[in-house]
Amino acid sequence: MVSGSQSSFYGTVQIKGSFATRNADKGRRVYGERLVKTDDFEYRLWDPHRSKLCGAMKKGLKTFPFKYGSKILYLGASTGTTISHLSDIIGDEGELYAVEIAPQCMKSLISLSERRNNIIPIHADARHPEEYVDVGKVEIIYMDVAQPDQDEILIKNAKEFLQKDGIAFFCVKSQSIDVTKEPQVVFDQVIKKLEPHFEVLEKIKLEPFDKDHLFLALRFLA
Ligand SMILES: C[S@@+](CC[C@H](N)C(=O)[O-])C[C@H]1O[C@@H](n2cnc3c(N)ncnc32)[C@H](O)[C@@H]1O
């Protein structure tokens, strides 16, 4: 039996140098992660090579608004790797709207949502927020769609759903935007486009976990 120590990130502990969340679906793994039992609970180790949010935490992220009961819109849910840890953190009172365009990812996401009540899967293109207006206002948007127009997608969704002073996390993949330009040039262009709408709180390069990725924490100015 091991013991976890406190972490500065709400709803997480540190176990042998890894972040971990308390497993809301005891005995089950989501993406092959390690399960660790402590005296009282079971934890899932959070892999920074598989989740950019965890990579950013490892690289010193300070902005962490996730808490019990948070309402989150997540764009680019994939099969639910990062989502599963957020689901552990926000608990039964939380709501995690998970937008994904790829039908094969949706299958995994739907089966995940059947075991975790706070995940609401939405099969849609994040370019068309009008298709999921029922989501209503959220406190946090997490965006990881790896598309050339990802900055415009974020702005559109923030205008529709994000409350004033709400927080957006944005994973910028320079290769998806322009392979011919240096990553820093691409990052600077993206930030310039975001600045009329957001205050940039943090910029974190995700190496060594993800190459040519910038993780942004933003406050919505509305
Ligand atoms: C890099 S993966 C996301 C990984 C995920 N955020 C995680 O940490 O577990 C990008 C995902 O965005 C999805 N995607 C791409 N374009 C999209 C769009 N326009 N609307 C919704 N999802 C999109 C892809 O199908 C893919 O599953």
Tab-separated table of N, CA and C in Angstrom, residues 41-103:
chain	number	residue	atom	x	y	z
A	41	PHE	N	-8.353	5.014	-0.687
A	41	PHE	CA	-8.922	5.201	-2.015
A	41	PHE	C	-8.096	4.500	-3.093
A	42	GLU	N	-8.682	4.518	-4.285
A	42	GLU	CA	-7.926	4.064	-5.459
A	42	GLU	C	-7.668	5.292	-6.342
A	43	TYR	N	-6.444	5.429	-6.817
A	43	TYR	CA	-6.074	6.572	-7.654
A	43	TYR	C	-5.647	6.103	-9.042
A	44	ARG	N	-5.849	7.004	-10.024
A	44	ARG	CA	-5.379	6.746	-11.393
A	44	ARG	C	-4.219	7.695	-11.668
A	45	LEU	N	-3.054	7.144	-12.014
A	45	LEU	CA	-1.910	8.009	-12.326
A	45	LEU	C	-2.177	8.708	-13.653
A	46	TRP	N	-1.849	10.001	-13.684
A	46	TRP	CA	-2.163	10.866	-14.831
A	46	TRP	C	-0.894	10.983	-15.679
A	47	ASP	N	-0.966	10.559	-16.925
A	47	ASP	CA	0.225	10.458	-17.779
A	47	ASP	C	0.438	11.758	-18.579
A	48	PRO	N	1.525	12.498	-18.306
A	48	PRO	CA	1.754	13.776	-19.009
A	48	PRO	C	2.106	13.598	-20.483
A	49	HIS	N	2.460	12.377	-20.874
A	49	HIS	CA	2.731	12.124	-22.297
A	49	HIS	C	1.436	11.875	-23.069
A	50	ARG	N	0.367	11.587	-22.334
A	50	ARG	CA	-0.920	11.308	-22.984
A	50	ARG	C	-1.925	12.451	-22.819
A	51	SER	N	-1.676	13.333	-21.868
A	51	SER	CA	-2.618	14.419	-21.578
A	51	SER	C	-1.852	15.732	-21.496
A	52	LYS	N	-2.213	16.685	-22.386
A	52	LYS	CA	-1.482	17.963	-22.407
A	52	LYS	C	-1.744	18.766	-21.135
A	53	LEU	N	-2.922	18.598	-20.556
A	53	LEU	CA	-3.184	19.303	-19.292
A	53	LEU	C	-2.199	18.836	-18.218
A	54	CYS	N	-1.976	17.541	-18.153
A	54	CYS	CA	-1.022	17.029	-17.160
A	54	CYS	C	0.397	17.479	-17.513
A	55	GLY	N	0.713	17.513	-18.827
A	55	GLY	CA	2.033	18.020	-19.256
A	55	GLY	C	2.229	19.451	-18.767
A	56	ALA	N	1.183	20.279	-18.914
A	56	ALA	CA	1.271	21.681	-18.473
A	56	ALA	C	1.421	21.752	-16.952
A	57	MET	N	0.724	20.874	-16.225
A	57	MET	CA	0.857	20.847	-14.752
A	57	MET	C	2.292	20.514	-14.370
A	58	LYS	N	2.860	19.562	-15.061
A	58	LYS	CA	4.258	19.174	-14.795
A	58	LYS	C	5.209	20.322	-15.083
A	59	LYS	N	4.827	21.182	-16.079
A	59	LYS	CA	5.697	22.293	-16.455
A	59	LYS	C	5.388	23.568	-15.657
A	60	GLY	N	4.588	23.434	-14.582
A	60	GLY	CA	4.423	24.574	-13.665
A	60	GLY	C	3.161	25.395	-13.847
A	61	LEU	N	2.147	24.858	-14.523
A	61	LEU	CA	0.875	25.574	-14.663
A	61	LEU	C	0.391	26.084	-13.298
A	62	LYS	N	-0.120	27.317	-13.295
A	62	LYS	CA	-0.647	27.866	-12.030
A	62	LYS	C	-2.171	27.983	-12.076
A	63	THR	N	-2.701	28.274	-13.260
A	63	THR	CA	-4.154	28.455	-13.402
A	63	THR	C	-4.815	27.090	-13.378
A	64	PHE	N	-5.664	26.856	-12.394
A	64	PHE	CA	-6.314	25.540	-12.295
A	64	PHE	C	-7.686	25.740	-11.643
A	65	PRO	N	-8.681	26.123	-12.475
A	65	PRO	CA	-9.991	26.472	-11.910
A	65	PRO	C	-10.897	25.272	-11.663
A	66	PHE	N	-10.436	24.061	-12.023
A	66	PHE	CA	-11.283	22.878	-11.905
A	66	PHE	C	-11.539	22.578	-10.426
A	67	LYS	N	-12.800	22.304	-10.098
A	67	LYS	CA	-13.132	21.981	-8.709
A	67	LYS	C	-14.394	21.130	-8.697
A	68	TYR	N	-14.781	20.675	-7.513
A	68	TYR	CA	-16.003	19.894	-7.387
A	68	TYR	C	-17.167	20.738	-7.920
A	69	GLY	N	-17.938	20.183	-8.873
A	69	GLY	CA	-19.115	20.882	-9.396
A	69	GLY	C	-18.839	21.783	-10.593
A	70	SER	N	-17.604	21.854	-11.107
A	70	SER	CA	-17.318	22.715	-12.260
A	70	SER	C	-18.135	22.309	-13.481
A	71	LYS	N	-18.477	23.335	-14.285
A	71	LYS	CA	-19.160	23.088	-15.563
A	71	LYS	C	-18.172	23.436	-16.682
A	72	ILE	N	-17.859	22.437	-17.498
A	72	ILE	CA	-16.767	22.573	-18.481
A	72	ILE	C	-17.261	22.210	-19.882
A	73	LEU	N	-16.827	22.990	-20.871
A	73	LEU	CA	-17.025	22.600	-22.275
A	73	LEU	C	-15.667	22.178	-22.816
A	74	TYR	N	-15.579	20.946	-23.306
A	74	TYR	CA	-14.296	20.392	-23.757
A	74	TYR	C	-14.409	20.133	-25.258
A	75	LEU	N	-13.566	20.812	-26.048
A	75	LEU	CA	-13.631	20.696	-27.513
A	75	LEU	C	-12.465	19.833	-28.003
A	76	GLY	N	-12.774	18.751	-28.688
A	76	GLY	CA	-11.739	17.812	-29.132
A	76	GLY	C	-11.523	16.759	-28.064
A	77	ALA	N	-12.623	16.061	-27.720
A	77	ALA	CA	-12.616	15.146	-26.570
A	77	ALA	C	-11.822	13.879	-26.829
A	78	SER	N	-11.693	13.500	-28.116
A	78	SER	CA	-11.052	12.239	-28.496
A	78	SER	C	-11.705	11.073	-27.743
A	79	THR	N	-10.898	10.145	-27.214
A	79	THR	CA	-11.500	8.986	-26.537
A	79	THR	C	-11.642	9.220	-25.021
A	80	GLY	N	-11.289	10.427	-24.571
A	80	GLY	CA	-11.597	10.775	-23.181
A	80	GLY	C	-10.457	10.639	-22.191
A	81	THR	N	-9.213	10.658	-22.665
A	81	THR	CA	-8.067	10.515	-21.754
A	81	THR	C	-8.048	11.626	-20.695
A	82	THR	N	-7.941	12.876	-21.153
A	82	THR	CA	-7.898	13.999	-20.203
A	82	THR	C	-9.249	14.155	-19.512
A	83	ILE	N	-10.295	13.981	-20.293
A	83	ILE	CA	-11.661	14.109	-19.756
A	83	ILE	C	-11.877	13.196	-18.555
A	84	SER	N	-11.327	11.988	-18.611
A	84	SER	CA	-11.577	11.036	-17.521
A	84	SER	C	-11.004	11.570	-16.200
A	85	HIS	N	-9.853	12.244	-16.256
A	85	HIS	CA	-9.273	12.804	-15.019
A	85	HIS	C	-10.094	14.005	-14.536
A	86	LEU	N	-10.559	14.826	-15.496
A	86	LEU	CA	-11.400	15.958	-15.088
A	86	LEU	C	-12.688	15.438	-14.470
A	87	SER	N	-13.204	14.351	-15.012
A	87	SER	CA	-14.416	13.726	-14.465
A	87	SER	C	-14.182	13.289	-13.020
A	88	ASP	N	-13.010	12.744	-12.732
A	88	ASP	CA	-12.671	12.383	-11.342
A	88	ASP	C	-12.697	13.622	-10.440
A	89	ILE	N	-12.185	14.750	-10.972
A	89	ILE	CA	-12.020	15.959	-10.149
A	89	ILE	C	-13.359	16.652	-9.878
A	90	ILE	N	-14.221	16.752	-10.897
A	90	ILE	CA	-15.429	17.606	-10.737
A	90	ILE	C	-16.571	16.882	-10.035
A	91	GLY	N	-16.468	15.570	-9.907
A	91	GLY	CA	-17.424	14.813	-9.086
A	91	GLY	C	-18.852	14.785	-9.616
A	92	ASP	N	-19.763	14.305	-8.753
A	92	ASP	CA	-21.156	14.079	-9.154
A	92	ASP	C	-21.900	15.354	-9.527
A	93	GLU	N	-21.486	16.471	-8.944
A	93	GLU	CA	-22.199	17.735	-9.220
A	93	GLU	C	-21.661	18.447	-10.461
A	94	GLY	N	-20.556	17.963	-11.023
A	94	GLY	CA	-19.951	18.619	-12.171
A	94	GLY	C	-20.631	18.228	-13.479
A	95	GLU	N	-20.359	19.038	-14.538
A	95	GLU	CA	-20.880	18.718	-15.877
A	95	GLU	C	-19.754	18.948	-16.868
A	96	LEU	N	-19.491	17.928	-17.669
A	96	LEU	CA	-18.399	18.009	-18.627
A	96	LEU	C	-18.959	17.709	-20.021
A	97	TYR	N	-19.161	18.765	-20.816
A	97	TYR	CA	-19.718	18.602	-22.157
A	97	TYR	C	-18.558	18.325	-23.106
A	98	ALA	N	-18.570	17.146	-23.719
A	98	ALA	CA	-17.413	16.659	-24.472
A	98	ALA	C	-17.752	16.604	-25.962
A	99	VAL	N	-17.216	17.585	-26.728
A	99	VAL	CA	-17.526	17.689	-28.159
A	99	VAL	C	-16.442	16.968	-28.960
A	100	GLU	N	-16.872	16.099	-29.855
A	100	GLU	CA	-15.923	15.334	-30.672
A	100	GLU	C	-16.554	15.088	-32.051
A	101	ILE	N	-15.693	15.212	-33.085
A	101	ILE	CA	-16.204	15.084	-34.453
A	101	ILE	C	-16.065	13.659	-35.003
A	102	ALA	N	-15.082	12.894	-34.535
A	102	ALA	CA	-14.778	11.594	-35.146
A	102	ALA	C	-15.685	10.491	-34.592
A	103	PRO	N	-16.428	9.805	-35.460
A	103	PRO	CA	-17.362	8.775	-34.976
A	103	PRO	C	-16.666	7.676	-34.175
